[in-house]
Coordinates of N, CA and C in Angstrom, one line a residue:
M1 N -127.4 3.5 23.9 CA -126.5 4.6 24.1 C -125.3 4.4 23.2
A2 N -124.9 5.5 22.7 CA -123.7 5.4 21.8 C -122.4 5.3 22.7
E3 N -121.4 4.4 22.1 CA -120.2 4.2 22.9 C -119.3 5.4 22.7
R4 N -118.7 5.7 23.8 CA -117.7 6.8 23.7 C -116.3 6.2 23.4
V5 N -115.6 6.9 22.5 CA -114.2 6.4 22.2 C -113.2 7.4 22.8
H6 N -112.4 6.8 23.6 CA -111.4 7.7 24.3 C -110.1 7.7 23.5
P7 N -109.6 8.9 23.3 CA -108.3 9.0 22.5 C -107.2 8.3 23.2
A8 N -106.3 7.7 22.4 CA -105.1 7.0 23.0 C -104.2 8.1 23.5
D9 N -103.5 7.7 24.5 CA -102.4 8.6 25.0 C -101.4 8.9 24.0
S10 N -101.2 10.2 23.8 CA -100.2 10.6 22.8 C -98.8 10.2 23.3
P11 N -97.8 9.9 22.4 CA -96.4 9.5 22.9 C -95.8 10.7 23.4
P12 N -94.9 10.6 24.3 CA -94.2 11.7 25.0 C -93.4 12.5 24.0
Q13 N -93.4 13.8 24.1 CA -92.7 14.6 23.2 C -91.2 14.6 23.6
S14 N -90.4 15.3 22.8 CA -88.9 15.3 23.0 C -88.7 16.1 24.3
G15 N -87.9 15.6 25.2 CA -87.6 16.2 26.5 C -88.5 15.8 27.6
Q16 N -89.6 15.0 27.2 CA -90.5 14.5 28.2 C -90.4 13.1 28.4
F17 N -90.6 12.6 29.6 CA -90.5 11.2 29.9 C -91.8 10.7 30.4
S18 N -92.1 9.5 30.0 CA -93.3 8.8 30.6 C -92.8 8.0 31.8
G19 N -93.3 8.2 32.9 CA -92.9 7.5 34.0 C -92.9 8.3 35.2
N20 N -93.0 7.7 36.3 CA -93.1 8.4 37.6 C -91.8 8.4 38.3
F21 N -91.0 9.5 38.3 CA -89.8 9.5 39.0 C -89.9 9.4 40.5
S22 N -91.0 10.0 41.0 CA -91.2 10.0 42.4 C -91.4 8.6 42.9
S23 N -91.9 7.7 42.1 CA -92.2 6.3 42.5 C -91.0 5.4 42.2
G24 N -89.9 6.0 41.6 CA -88.8 5.2 41.3 C -88.8 4.5 40.0
E25 N -89.7 4.9 39.2 CA -89.8 4.3 37.8 C -89.0 5.2 36.8
F26 N -88.3 4.5 36.0 CA -87.5 5.2 35.0 C -88.0 5.0 33.6
P27 N -87.8 5.9 32.7 CA -88.4 5.7 31.4 C -87.8 4.5 30.6
R28 N -88.5 3.9 29.9 CA -88.1 2.7 29.1 C -87.5 3.2 27.8
K29 N -86.5 2.5 27.3 CA -86.0 2.8 26.0 C -87.0 2.5 24.9
P30 N -87.2 3.4 23.9 CA -88.2 3.1 22.9 C -87.8 1.8 22.1
A31 N -88.8 1.1 21.8 CA -88.5 -0.1 21.0 C -88.1 0.2 19.6
P32 N -87.2 -0.6 19.0 CA -86.8 -0.3 17.6 C -87.9 -0.5 16.6
P33 N -87.9 0.1 15.6 CA -89.0 -0.1 14.6 C -88.9 -1.5 14.0
P34 N -90.0 -1.9 13.5 CA -90.0 -3.3 12.9 C -89.0 -3.5 11.8
A35 N -88.5 -4.7 11.6 CA -87.5 -5.1 10.6 C -86.2 -4.3 10.7
T36 N -85.8 -4.0 12.0 CA -84.5 -3.4 12.2 C -83.7 -4.3 13.2
Y37 N -82.4 -4.1 13.2 CA -81.6 -4.9 14.1 C -80.8 -3.9 15.0
V38 N -80.5 -4.3 16.2 CA -79.7 -3.6 17.1 C -78.4 -4.3 17.4
I39 N -77.3 -3.6 17.2 CA -76.0 -4.2 17.4 C -75.3 -3.4 18.5
Q40 N -74.9 -4.1 19.5 CA -74.3 -3.4 20.6 C -72.7 -3.6 20.5
V41 N -72.0 -2.5 20.5 CA -70.5 -2.5 20.3 C -69.9 -2.1 21.7
P42 N -68.9 -2.8 22.1 CA -68.3 -2.4 23.4 C -67.6 -1.0 23.3
K43 N -67.6 -0.3 24.4 CA -67.0 1.0 24.5 C -65.5 1.0 24.1
D44 N -64.8 0.0 24.5 CA -63.3 -0.1 24.2 C -63.1 -0.1 22.7
Q45 N -64.0 -0.8 22.0 CA -63.8 -0.9 20.6 C -64.2 0.4 19.9
I46 N -65.1 1.1 20.5 CA -65.6 2.4 19.9 C -64.5 3.4 20.0
Y47 N -63.9 3.6 21.1 CA -63.0 4.7 21.4 C -61.5 4.4 21.1
R48 N -61.1 3.1 21.1 CA -59.7 2.8 21.0 C -59.3 2.1 19.8
V49 N -60.2 1.3 19.2 CA -59.8 0.5 18.0 C -60.5 1.2 16.8
P50 N -59.6 1.8 15.8 CA -60.1 2.4 14.6 C -60.6 1.3 13.6
P51 N -61.5 1.8 12.7 CA -61.9 0.8 11.6 C -60.7 0.4 10.8
P52 N -60.7 -0.8 10.2 CA -59.6 -1.3 9.5 C -59.1 -0.4 8.4
E53 N -60.1 0.3 7.7 CA -59.6 1.2 6.6 C -58.9 2.5 7.1
N54 N -59.0 2.8 8.4 CA -58.3 4.0 9.0 C -57.1 3.6 9.9
A55 N -56.9 2.3 10.1 CA -55.9 1.9 11.0 C -54.5 2.3 10.4
H56 N -54.3 2.2 9.1 CA -52.9 2.5 8.6 C -52.7 4.0 8.7
R57 N -53.7 4.8 8.4 CA -53.6 6.3 8.5 C -53.3 6.7 9.9
L58 N -54.0 6.1 10.9 CA -53.7 6.4 12.3 C -52.3 6.1 12.7
Q59 N -51.8 5.0 12.2 CA -50.4 4.6 12.5 C -49.4 5.6 11.9
L60 N -49.7 6.1 10.7 CA -48.8 7.1 10.1 C -48.8 8.4 10.9
L61 N -50.0 8.9 11.3 CA -50.1 10.1 12.0 C -49.4 10.0 13.4
S62 N -49.6 8.8 14.0 CA -48.9 8.7 15.3 C -47.4 8.7 15.2
R63 N -46.9 8.3 14.1 CA -45.4 8.3 13.9 C -44.9 9.7 13.6
K64 N -45.7 10.5 12.8 CA -45.2 11.8 12.4 C -45.2 12.8 13.5
K65 N -46.1 12.8 14.4 CA -46.2 13.8 15.5 C -44.9 13.8 16.3
P66 N -44.5 12.6 16.8 CA -43.2 12.6 17.6 C -42.0 13.1 16.9
N67 N -41.9 12.8 15.6 CA -40.8 13.2 14.8 C -40.8 14.7 14.6
R68 N -41.9 15.3 14.4 CA -42.0 16.8 14.2 C -41.6 17.5 15.5
S69 N -42.2 17.0 16.6 CA -41.8 17.6 17.9 C -40.4 17.4 18.2
R70 N -39.8 16.3 17.9 CA -38.4 16.1 18.1 C -37.5 17.0 17.3
C71 N -37.9 17.2 16.1 CA -37.1 18.1 15.2 C -37.2 19.6 15.7
R72 N -38.4 19.9 16.2 CA -38.6 21.3 16.7 C -37.7 21.5 17.9
C73 N -37.7 20.5 18.8 CA -36.8 20.6 20.0 C -35.4 20.7 19.6
C74 N -34.9 19.9 18.7 CA -33.5 20.0 18.2 C -33.2 21.3 17.7
F75 N -34.1 21.9 16.9 CA -33.9 23.2 16.3 C -33.8 24.3 17.4
C76 N -34.7 24.2 18.3 CA -34.6 25.1 19.4 C -33.3 25.0 20.2
Y77 N -32.9 23.8 20.5 CA -31.6 23.6 21.2 C -30.5 24.2 20.4
F78 N -30.5 24.0 19.1 CA -29.4 24.5 18.2 C -29.4 26.0 18.3
L79 N -30.5 26.7 18.2 CA -30.6 28.1 18.2 C -30.1 28.6 19.6
A80 N -30.5 27.9 20.7 CA -30.1 28.4 22.0 C -28.6 28.2 22.1
A81 N -28.0 27.1 21.6 CA -26.5 27.0 21.7 C -25.8 28.1 20.9
I82 N -26.3 28.5 19.7 CA -25.7 29.5 19.0 C -25.7 30.9 19.7
V83 N -26.9 31.2 20.3 CA -27.0 32.4 21.1 C -26.0 32.4 22.3
I84 N -25.9 31.3 23.0 CA -25.0 31.2 24.1 C -23.6 31.4 23.7
L85 N -23.2 30.8 22.5 CA -21.8 30.9 22.1 C -21.5 32.4 21.7
V86 N -22.5 33.0 21.0 CA -22.2 34.4 20.6 C -22.1 35.3 21.9
V87 N -22.9 35.0 22.9 CA -22.8 35.8 24.1 C -21.5 35.6 24.8
L88 N -21.1 34.3 24.9 CA -19.8 34.0 25.5 C -18.6 34.6 24.8
A89 N -18.7 34.6 23.4 CA -17.6 35.2 22.6 C -17.6 36.7 22.9
G90 N -18.7 37.3 22.9 CA -18.8 38.8 23.2 C -18.2 39.1 24.5
I91 N -18.6 38.3 25.5 CA -18.0 38.6 26.9 C -16.5 38.4 26.9
S92 N -16.0 37.4 26.2 CA -14.6 37.1 26.2 C -13.8 38.2 25.5
F93 N -14.3 38.7 24.4 CA -13.7 39.8 23.7 C -13.7 41.1 24.6
A94 N -14.8 41.3 25.3 CA -14.9 42.5 26.1 C -13.8 42.4 27.3
V95 N -13.7 41.2 27.8 CA -12.8 41.0 28.9 C -11.3 41.2 28.4
L96 N -11.0 40.6 27.2 CA -9.7 40.8 26.7 C -9.4 42.2 26.4
Y97 N -10.3 43.0 25.8 CA -10.1 44.4 25.5 C -9.8 45.2 26.8
V98 N -10.6 44.9 27.8 CA -10.4 45.7 29.1 C -9.1 45.4 29.7
V99 N -8.7 44.1 29.7 CA -7.4 43.7 30.3 C -6.2 44.1 29.5
F100 N -6.2 43.8 28.2 CA -5.0 44.0 27.4 C -4.9 45.3 26.7
R101 N -6.1 46.0 26.4 CA -6.1 47.2 25.7 C -5.3 47.1 24.4
P102 N -5.7 46.3 23.5 CA -4.9 46.1 22.2 C -5.0 47.3 21.3
E103 N -3.9 47.5 20.6 CA -3.9 48.6 19.6 C -3.1 48.1 18.4
A104 N -3.5 48.5 17.2 CA -2.8 48.1 16.0 C -1.4 48.6 15.9
P105 N -0.4 47.8 15.4 CA 0.9 48.3 15.3 C 1.0 49.4 14.2
K106 N 2.0 50.2 14.3 CA 2.2 51.4 13.4 C 3.4 51.1 12.5
Y107 N 3.3 51.5 11.3 CA 4.3 51.3 10.3 C 4.7 52.6 9.6
S108 N 6.0 52.6 9.2 CA 6.5 53.7 8.4 C 7.7 53.2 7.6
V109 N 8.0 53.9 6.5 CA 9.1 53.6 5.6 C 10.3 54.4 6.0
E110 N 11.4 53.7 6.3 CA 12.6 54.3 6.8 C 13.7 54.3 5.7
G111 N 13.6 53.4 4.8 CA 14.6 53.4 3.7 C 14.0 52.9 2.4
F112 N 14.4 53.5 1.3 CA 13.7 53.2 0.0 C 14.8 53.5 -1.1
S113 N 15.6 52.5 -1.4 CA 16.6 52.6 -2.4 C 16.2 52.0 -3.7
V114 N 16.4 52.7 -4.9 CA 15.9 52.3 -6.2 C 17.1 52.1 -7.1
S115 N 17.1 51.1 -8.0 CA 18.1 50.9 -9.0 C 17.5 50.1 -10.1
G116 N 18.2 50.1 -11.3 CA 17.7 49.2 -12.4 C 16.6 49.8 -13.2
I117 N 16.4 51.1 -13.1 CA 15.3 51.7 -14.0 C 16.0 52.6 -15.0
N118 N 16.0 52.3 -16.2 CA 16.6 53.1 -17.3 C 15.5 53.7 -18.1
L119 N 15.4 55.0 -18.1 CA 14.3 55.7 -18.8 C 14.7 56.2 -20.2
T120 N 16.0 56.0 -20.5 CA 16.5 56.5 -21.8 C 16.4 55.5 -22.9
S121 N 16.1 54.2 -22.6 CA 16.0 53.1 -23.5 C 14.6 52.5 -23.5
P122 N 14.1 52.1 -24.7 CA 12.7 51.5 -24.7 C 12.7 50.0 -24.3
S123 N 13.9 49.5 -23.9 CA 14.0 48.1 -23.5 C 13.3 47.9 -22.2
P124 N 12.9 46.6 -21.9 CA 12.2 46.3 -20.6 C 13.2 46.6 -19.5
I125 N 12.7 46.9 -18.3 CA 13.5 47.2 -17.2 C 13.4 46.1 -16.2
S126 N 14.4 46.0 -15.3 CA 14.4 45.0 -14.2 C 14.8 45.8 -12.9
P127 N 13.8 46.4 -12.3 CA 14.0 47.3 -11.2 C 14.3 46.5 -9.9
R128 N 15.1 47.1 -9.0 CA 15.4 46.5 -7.7 C 15.2 47.6 -6.7
F129 N 14.6 47.2 -5.6 CA 14.3 48.1 -4.5 C 14.7 47.4 -3.2
N130 N 15.4 48.2 -2.4 CA 15.7 47.8 -1.0 C 14.9 48.7 -0.1
V131 N 14.0 48.0 0.6 CA 13.0 48.8 1.4 C 13.2 48.4 2.9
T132 N 13.2 49.4 3.7 CA 13.3 49.3 5.2 C 12.0 49.8 5.8
V133 N 11.3 48.9 6.5 CA 10.0 49.3 7.1 C 10.2 49.2 8.6
R134 N 9.7 50.3 9.3 CA 9.7 50.4 10.7 C 8.4 49.9 11.3
S135 N 8.4 48.9 12.2 CA 7.2 48.4 12.8 C 7.3 48.7 14.3
R136 N 6.3 49.3 14.8 CA 6.2 49.7 16.2 C 5.0 49.0 16.8
N137 N 5.3 48.1 17.8 CA 4.3 47.4 18.6 C 4.2 48.1 19.9
G138 N 3.1 48.9 20.1 CA 3.0 49.6 21.3 C 2.2 48.9 22.4
N139 N 1.8 47.7 22.1 CA 1.0 46.9 23.1 C 1.9 46.5 24.3
G140 N 1.4 46.7 25.5 CA 2.3 46.4 26.6 C 2.3 44.9 27.0
K141 N 1.3 44.1 26.5 CA 1.2 42.7 26.9 C 0.9 41.8 25.7
L142 N 1.0 42.3 24.5 CA 0.7 41.5 23.3 C 1.9 41.4 22.4
G143 N 2.3 40.2 22.0 CA 3.4 40.0 21.0 C 2.8 39.7 19.7
I144 N 3.6 39.9 18.6 CA 3.1 39.7 17.3 C 4.0 38.7 16.5
Y145 N 3.5 37.6 16.0 CA 4.2 36.7 15.1 C 3.9 37.0 13.7
Y146 N 4.9 37.4 12.9 CA 4.8 37.6 11.5 C 5.0 36.2 10.8
E147 N 4.0 35.7 10.1 CA 4.1 34.4 9.6 C 4.5 34.4 8.1
K148 N 4.6 33.2 7.6 CA 4.9 33.0 6.1 C 3.7 33.4 5.3
G149 N 4.0 33.7 4.0 CA 2.9 34.1 3.1 C 2.7 35.5 2.9
S150 N 3.6 36.4 3.4 CA 3.4 37.8 3.2 C 3.8 38.2 1.8
S151 N 3.4 39.4 1.4 CA 3.7 40.0 0.1 C 4.0 41.4 0.2
V152 N 5.0 41.9 -0.6 CA 5.4 43.3 -0.6 C 5.5 43.7 -2.1
D153 N 4.8 44.7 -2.5 CA 4.8 45.1 -3.9 C 5.0 46.6 -4.0
V154 N 5.7 47.0 -5.1 CA 5.9 48.4 -5.4 C 5.3 48.7 -6.8
F155 N 4.5 49.8 -6.8 CA 3.8 50.3 -8.0 C 4.3 51.7 -8.4
Y156 N 4.3 51.9 -9.7 CA 4.3 53.3 -10.2 C 3.0 53.5 -10.9
G157 N 2.1 54.3 -10.3 CA 0.8 54.4 -10.8 C 0.1 53.0 -10.7
D158 N -0.4 52.5 -11.8 CA -1.0 51.2 -11.9 C 0.0 50.1 -12.4
V159 N 1.3 50.5 -12.6 CA 2.2 49.5 -13.1 C 3.0 48.8 -12.0
A160 N 2.9 47.5 -11.9 CA 3.6 46.7 -10.9 C 5.1 46.6 -11.3
L161 N 6.0 47.1 -10.4 CA 7.4 47.1 -10.8 C 8.1 45.9 -10.2
C162 N 7.9 45.6 -9.0 CA 8.6 44.5 -8.3 C 7.8 43.9 -7.2
N163 N 8.2 42.8 -6.6 CA 7.5 42.2 -5.5 C 8.5 41.4 -4.7
G164 N 8.1 41.0 -3.5 CA 8.9 40.3 -2.5 C 8.1 39.9 -1.3
A165 N 8.8 39.6 -0.2 CA 8.1 39.2 1.0 C 8.9 39.7 2.2
L166 N 8.1 39.8 3.3 CA 8.8 40.1 4.6 C 9.4 38.9 5.2
P167 N 10.4 39.0 6.0 CA 11.0 37.8 6.7 C 10.0 37.4 7.8
V168 N 10.2 36.2 8.2 CA 9.4 35.7 9.4 C 10.1 36.0 10.7
F169 N 9.4 36.7 11.6 CA 10.0 37.1 12.8 C 8.9 37.3 13.9
Y170 N 9.4 37.4 15.1 CA 8.5 37.7 16.3 C 8.8 39.0 16.9
Q171 N 7.8 39.8 17.1 CA 8.0 41.2 17.7 C 7.4 41.2 19.1
P172 N 8.2 41.3 20.1 CA 7.6 41.3 21.4 C 6.8 42.6 21.8
A173 N 6.3 42.6 22.9 CA 5.5 43.8 23.4 C 6.4 45.0 23.6
N174 N 5.9 46.2 23.3 CA 6.6 47.4 23.5 C 8.0 47.4 22.8
N175 N 7.9 47.1 21.5 CA 9.1 46.9 20.7 C 9.0 47.6 19.4
V176 N 10.2 48.1 18.9 CA 10.3 48.7 17.5 C 11.3 47.9 16.8
T177 N 10.9 47.4 15.6 CA 11.7 46.5 14.7 C 11.8 47.2 13.4
L178 N 13.1 47.2 12.8 CA 13.3 47.6 11.4 C 13.4 46.3 10.6
V179 N 12.5 46.2 9.6 CA 12.5 45.1 8.7 C 13.0 45.5 7.4
K180 N 14.0 44.8 6.9 CA 14.6 45.1 5.6 C 14.2 44.0 4.6
T181 N 13.9 44.3 3.4 CA 13.5 43.4 2.4 C 14.0 43.9 1.0
A182 N 14.4 42.9 0.2 CA 14.9 43.2 -1.2 C 13.8 42.8 -2.1
L183 N 13.4 43.7 -3.0 CA 12.3 43.5 -4.0 C 12.9 43.5 -5.4
T184 N 12.5 42.6 -6.3 CA 13.0 42.6 -7.6 C 11.9 42.5 -8.6
G185 N 12.1 43.0 -9.8 CA 11.2 42.9 -10.9 C 12.0 42.5 -12.2
S186 N 11.3 41.8 -13.1 CA 12.0 41.2 -14.2 C 11.2 41.6 -15.5
R187 N 12.0 42.3 -16.4 CA 11.5 42.6 -17.8 C 10.1 43.2 -17.7
I188 N 10.1 44.4 -17.1 CA 8.9 45.2 -17.0 C 8.9 46.1 -18.2
Q189 N 7.9 46.0 -19.0 CA 7.8 46.9 -20.2 C 6.9 48.1 -19.9
L190 N 7.6 49.3 -20.0 CA 6.9 50.5 -19.7 C 6.4 51.1 -21.1
T191 N 5.3 51.7 -21.0 CA 4.8 52.4 -22.2 C 5.6 53.7 -22.4
S192 N 5.5 54.3 -23.6 CA 6.2 55.5 -23.9 C 5.6 56.7 -23.0
G193 N 4.3 56.6 -22.8 CA 3.7 57.6 -21.9 C 4.2 57.6 -20.5
A194 N 4.3 56.3 -20.0 CA 4.8 56.2 -18.6 C 6.3 56.6 -18.5
R195 N 7.1 56.3 -19.5 CA 8.5 56.7 -19.5 C 8.6 58.3 -19.5
K196 N 7.8 58.9 -20.3 CA 7.8 60.4 -20.4 C 7.4 61.0 -19.0
E197 N 6.3 60.4 -18.4 CA 5.9 60.9 -17.2 C 6.9 60.7 -16.1
M198 N 7.6 59.6 -16.1 CA 8.6 59.4 -15.1 C 9.8 60.3 -15.3
R199 N 10.2 60.6 -16.5 CA 11.3 61.6 -16.7 C 10.9 63.0 -16.2
N200 N 9.6 63.3 -16.4 CA 9.2 64.6 -15.9 C 9.2 64.6 -14.3
E201 N 8.8 63.6 -13.7 CA 8.9 63.5 -12.2 C 10.3 63.5 -11.7
L202 N 11.2 62.8 -12.5 CA 12.6 62.7 -12.1 C 13.3 64.1 -12.2
S203 N 12.9 64.9 -13.2 CA 13.5 66.2 -13.3 C 13.1 67.1 -12.1
K204 N 12.0 66.9 -11.5 CA 11.6 67.6 -10.3 C 12.0 67.0 -9.0
K205 N 12.7 65.9 -9.1 CA 13.2 65.1 -8.0 C 12.1 64.7 -7.1
T206 N 11.0 64.3 -7.7 CA 9.8 63.9 -6.9 C 9.2 62.6 -7.6
M207 N 9.9 61.5 -7.5 CA 9.5 60.3 -8.1 C 8.5 59.5 -7.1
P208 N 7.2 59.4 -7.4 CA 6.3 58.8 -6.5 C 6.2 57.3 -6.7
F209 N 6.1 56.5 -5.7 CA 5.8 55.1 -5.7 C 4.8 54.7 -4.7
K210 N 4.2 53.6 -4.9 CA 3.3 53.0 -3.9 C 3.8 51.7 -3.4
L211 N 3.8 51.6 -2.1 CA 4.3 50.4 -1.4 C 3.1 49.7 -0.8
K212 N 2.9 48.4 -1.1 CA 1.7 47.7 -0.5 C 2.3 46.4 0.2
I213 N 1.9 46.3 1.4 CA 2.3 45.2 2.2 C 1.1 44.4 2.7
K214 N 1.2 43.1 2.6 CA 0.1 42.3 3.2 C 0.8 41.1 4.0
A215 N 0.6 41.1 5.3 CA 1.3 40.2 6.1 C 0.3 39.4 7.1
P216 N 0.3 38.1 7.0 CA -0.4 37.3 8.0 C 0.3 37.3 9.3
V217 N -0.4 37.6 10.4 CA 0.2 37.6 11.7 C -0.7 36.9 12.7
K218 N -0.1 36.5 13.8 CA -0.8 35.9 15.0 C -0.4 36.7 16.2
I219 N -1.4 37.0 17.1 CA -1.2 37.7 18.3 C -1.0 36.8 19.4
K220 N 0.1 37.1 20.2 CA 0.4 36.2 21.4 C -0.2 36.9 22.6
V221 N -1.2 36.2 23.2 CA -1.8 36.7 24.4 C -1.4 35.8 25.6
G222 N -0.5 36.3 26.4 CA 0.1 35.4 27.4 C 0.9 34.3 26.8
S223 N 0.4 33.1 27.0 CA 1.1 31.9 26.3 C 0.2 31.3 25.2
V224 N -0.8 32.1 24.8 CA -1.8 31.6 23.8 C -1.6 32.4 22.5
K225 N -1.7 31.7 21.3 CA -1.7 32.4 20.1 C -3.1 32.5 19.5
T226 N -3.4 33.6 18.9 CA -4.8 33.7 18.3 C -4.7 33.1 16.9
W227 N -5.9 33.2 16.3 CA -6.0 32.8 14.9 C -5.2 33.8 14.0
T228 N -5.0 33.4 12.7 CA -4.3 34.3 11.8 C -5.1 35.5 11.4
V229 N -4.6 36.7 11.5 CA -5.2 37.9 11.0 C -4.3 38.5 10.0
T230 N -4.8 39.3 9.1 CA -4.0 39.9 8.0 C -3.8 41.4 8.2
V231 N -2.6 41.8 8.3 CA -2.3 43.3 8.4 C -2.0 43.8 6.9
K232 N -2.6 44.9 6.6 CA -2.4 45.5 5.3 C -1.9 46.9 5.5
V233 N -0.7 47.2 4.8 CA -0.1 48.5 4.9 C 0.0 49.1 3.5
N234 N -0.4 50.3 3.4 CA -0.3 51.0 2.1 C 0.5 52.3 2.3
C235 N 1.6 52.5 1.6 CA 2.4 53.7 1.8 C 2.6 54.4 0.4
D236 N 2.6 55.7 0.5 CA 3.0 56.6 -0.6 C 4.4 57.1 -0.3
V237 N 5.3 56.7 -1.2 CA 6.7 57.1 -0.9 C 7.2 57.9 -2.2
T238 N 7.8 59.0 -1.9 CA 8.4 59.8 -3.0 C 9.9 60.0 -2.7
V239 N 10.7 59.6 -3.8 CA 12.2 59.7 -3.7 C 12.7 60.8 -4.7
D240 N 14.0 61.1 -4.5 CA 14.5 62.2 -5.3 C 15.2 61.7 -6.6
K241 N 15.6 60.4 -6.6 CA 16.2 59.9 -7.8 C 16.1 58.4 -7.9
L242 N 16.5 57.9 -9.1 CA 16.3 56.4 -9.3 C 17.6 55.7 -9.3
T243 N 18.5 56.2 -8.5 CA 19.8 55.5 -8.3 C 20.1 55.4 -6.8
A244 N 20.9 54.4 -6.5 CA 21.2 54.2 -5.0 C 22.4 55.0 -4.7
P245 N 22.5 55.7 -3.5 CA 21.3 55.7 -2.6 C 20.4 56.9 -3.0
S246 N 19.1 56.7 -2.8 CA 18.1 57.7 -3.0 C 17.6 58.2 -1.7
R247 N 17.1 59.4 -1.7 CA 16.6 60.1 -0.5 C 15.1 60.1 -0.5
I248 N 14.5 59.8 0.6 CA 13.0 59.9 0.7 C 12.6 61.4 0.9
V249 N 11.8 61.8 0.0 CA 11.3 63.2 0.0 C 10.0 63.3 0.9
S250 N 9.1 62.4 0.7 CA 7.9 62.3 1.5 C 7.4 60.9 1.7
R251 N 6.7 60.6 2.7 CA 6.1 59.3 3.0 C 4.9 59.4 3.8
K252 N 4.0 58.6 3.5 CA 2.7 58.5 4.3 C 2.1 57.1 4.2
C253 N 1.9 56.5 5.4 CA 1.4 55.1 5.4 C 0.1 55.1 6.2
S254 N -0.7 54.1 5.7 CA -2.0 53.8 6.4 C -2.0 52.3 6.5
H255 N -2.8 51.8 7.5 CA -2.8 50.4 7.7 C -4.2 49.9 8.1
D256 N -4.5 48.7 7.9 CA -5.8 48.1 8.2 C -5.6 46.6 8.6
V257 N -6.5 46.1 9.3 CA -6.4 44.7 9.9 C -7.7 44.0 9.5
D258 N -7.5 42.8 8.9 CA -8.7 41.9 8.6 C -8.6 40.8 9.7
L259 N -9.6 40.8 10.5 CA -9.7 39.8 11.6 C -10.0 38.4 11.2
W260 N -10.7 38.3 10.0 CA -11.1 37.0 9.6 C -10.6 36.6 8.2

């Protein structure tokens, strides 16, 4: 009789296990192929210890991350501090405005005497002006300190004729003060056209001048002084003649305040 050849059991496919789970048998690990080696590495070394060629890179990355996060935190704190300061400043200004109701002082020219301008000669002139400015502080609780460094200038058109400064003084609340100042100019050369124009204005008794005042002041709030702010006053003044005493024909003043 011919011998029967039984086919060998085929190896288990992927996802199948040879073994009887019900009997407590577990599948065996497949044997490594011939001429191979199996190296077992501890788990701690696999997950915690990088290869030598990557150790330096890991060290740099571990240093950079805390620095970046620390810088971000500092930047966020800085922005938050600025926002808080701005909000507190706004609240403070609002409270001061409600409590003190500040208003800008008002100015007008009360006296404007001119001398030293000779229009009949082509020689340089040395004009002199005596100017009286009326300052009214209508604030009920705020005083004004007029500091050093002020300037007062008189112009005819675009020609600067003389300059000077205001005196240093303190103006209390609800006060009107007349400030007198003497202005001088030296060897101002007028063009023939400017002389002719001034003679025409003088014949009509309407000689126009521009008065510009710039004064650094500090506001007194209770017993506290504020920072220095700059008051600017621009006045158009027309007089009837160029000799003392002269009479003011018209005057108009405007003012502005630079808080910073």
